Amino acid sequence: MSTTSPTTTRVSVSGMTCGHCVSAVSEELEALAGVEEVTVELNAGGISTVTITSSSELAPSEIGEAVAEAGYLVVANEA
């Protein structure tokens, strides 16, 4: 069994305003393969920071599609 250290990806998401928004985005991201944890620093009405911990690197397009599925927009991707 190989041990890989988790990968952390941070994205900035616009349009989130409340706990329900956080839940919606978290659920979509947690559904992606390899995602272990999602934490959101909510900035209501502004740009929120979403931190995704996963067992392997996620494609920015995968993250963008998951966030869009929840009804929000990724405005910046940071490694």
Coordinates of N, CA and C in Angstrom, one line a residue, residues 26-60:
S26 N -19.9 22.4 -0.9 CA -19.2 21.3 -0.3 C -19.7 20.0 -0.7
E27 N -21.0 19.8 -0.9 CA -21.5 18.5 -1.3 C -21.1 18.2 -2.7
E28 N -21.1 19.1 -3.6 CA -20.7 18.9 -5.0 C -19.2 18.5 -5.1
L29 N -18.4 19.3 -4.3 CA -16.9 19.0 -4.3 C -16.6 17.7 -3.7
E30 N -17.3 17.3 -2.6 CA -17.0 16.1 -1.9 C -17.4 14.9 -2.7
A31 N -18.3 15.1 -3.8 CA -18.7 14.0 -4.7 C -17.5 13.7 -5.7
L32 N -16.6 14.6 -5.8 CA -15.5 14.3 -6.7 C -14.6 13.2 -6.2
A33 N -14.0 12.4 -7.1 CA -13.2 11.3 -6.7 C -11.9 11.8 -6.0
G34 N -11.6 11.1 -4.8 CA -10.4 11.5 -4.1 C -10.6 12.6 -3.1
V35 N -11.7 13.3 -3.1 CA -11.8 14.4 -2.2 C -12.1 13.9 -0.8
E36 N -11.3 14.3 0.2 CA -11.4 13.9 1.6 C -12.1 14.9 2.5
E37 N -11.8 16.2 2.2 CA -12.4 17.2 3.1 C -12.5 18.5 2.3
V38 N -13.6 19.3 2.6 CA -13.8 20.6 2.0 C -14.1 21.6 3.1
T39 N -13.3 22.7 3.2 CA -13.6 23.7 4.1 C -13.8 25.0 3.4
V40 N -14.7 25.8 3.9 CA -15.1 27.0 3.2 C -15.0 28.2 4.2
E41 N -14.2 29.2 3.8 CA -14.2 30.5 4.6 C -15.2 31.4 3.9
L42 N -16.4 31.5 4.5 CA -17.5 32.2 3.8 C -17.3 33.7 4.0
N43 N -17.3 34.4 2.9 CA -17.3 35.9 2.8 C -18.6 36.3 2.2
A44 N -19.7 36.4 2.9 CA -21.0 36.6 2.4 C -21.0 37.8 1.4
G45 N -21.5 37.5 0.2 CA -21.6 38.5 -0.8 C -20.3 38.9 -1.5
G46 N -19.2 38.3 -1.0 CA -17.9 38.6 -1.6 C -17.3 37.4 -2.2
I47 N -16.0 37.3 -2.1 CA -15.3 36.1 -2.6 C -14.9 35.2 -1.4
S48 N -15.4 34.0 -1.4 CA -15.2 33.0 -0.4 C -14.0 32.1 -0.8
T49 N -13.2 31.7 0.2 CA -12.1 30.8 -0.1 C -12.5 29.3 0.2
V50 N -12.4 28.5 -0.7 CA -12.7 27.0 -0.5 C -11.4 26.3 -0.6
T51 N -11.2 25.5 0.5 CA -10.0 24.6 0.5 C -10.4 23.2 0.4
I52 N -9.8 22.5 -0.6 CA -10.2 21.1 -0.9 C -9.0 20.2 -0.6
T53 N -9.1 19.2 0.3 CA -8.1 18.3 0.5 C -8.4 17.0 -0.2
S54 N -7.5 16.5 -1.0 CA -7.8 15.3 -1.8 C -6.6 14.4 -1.8
S55 N -6.8 13.1 -2.2 CA -5.8 12.2 -2.2 C -4.9 12.3 -3.5
S56 N -5.5 13.0 -4.5 CA -4.7 13.2 -5.7 C -5.1 14.6 -6.2
E57 N -4.3 15.1 -7.1 CA -4.5 16.4 -7.6 C -5.8 16.5 -8.4
L58 N -6.6 17.5 -8.3 CA -7.8 17.7 -9.0 C -7.6 18.6 -10.2
A59 N -8.3 18.4 -11.3 CA -8.2 19.2 -12.4 C -9.0 20.5 -12.2
P60 N -8.5 21.7 -12.5 CA -9.3 22.9 -12.3 C -10.6 22.8 -12.9

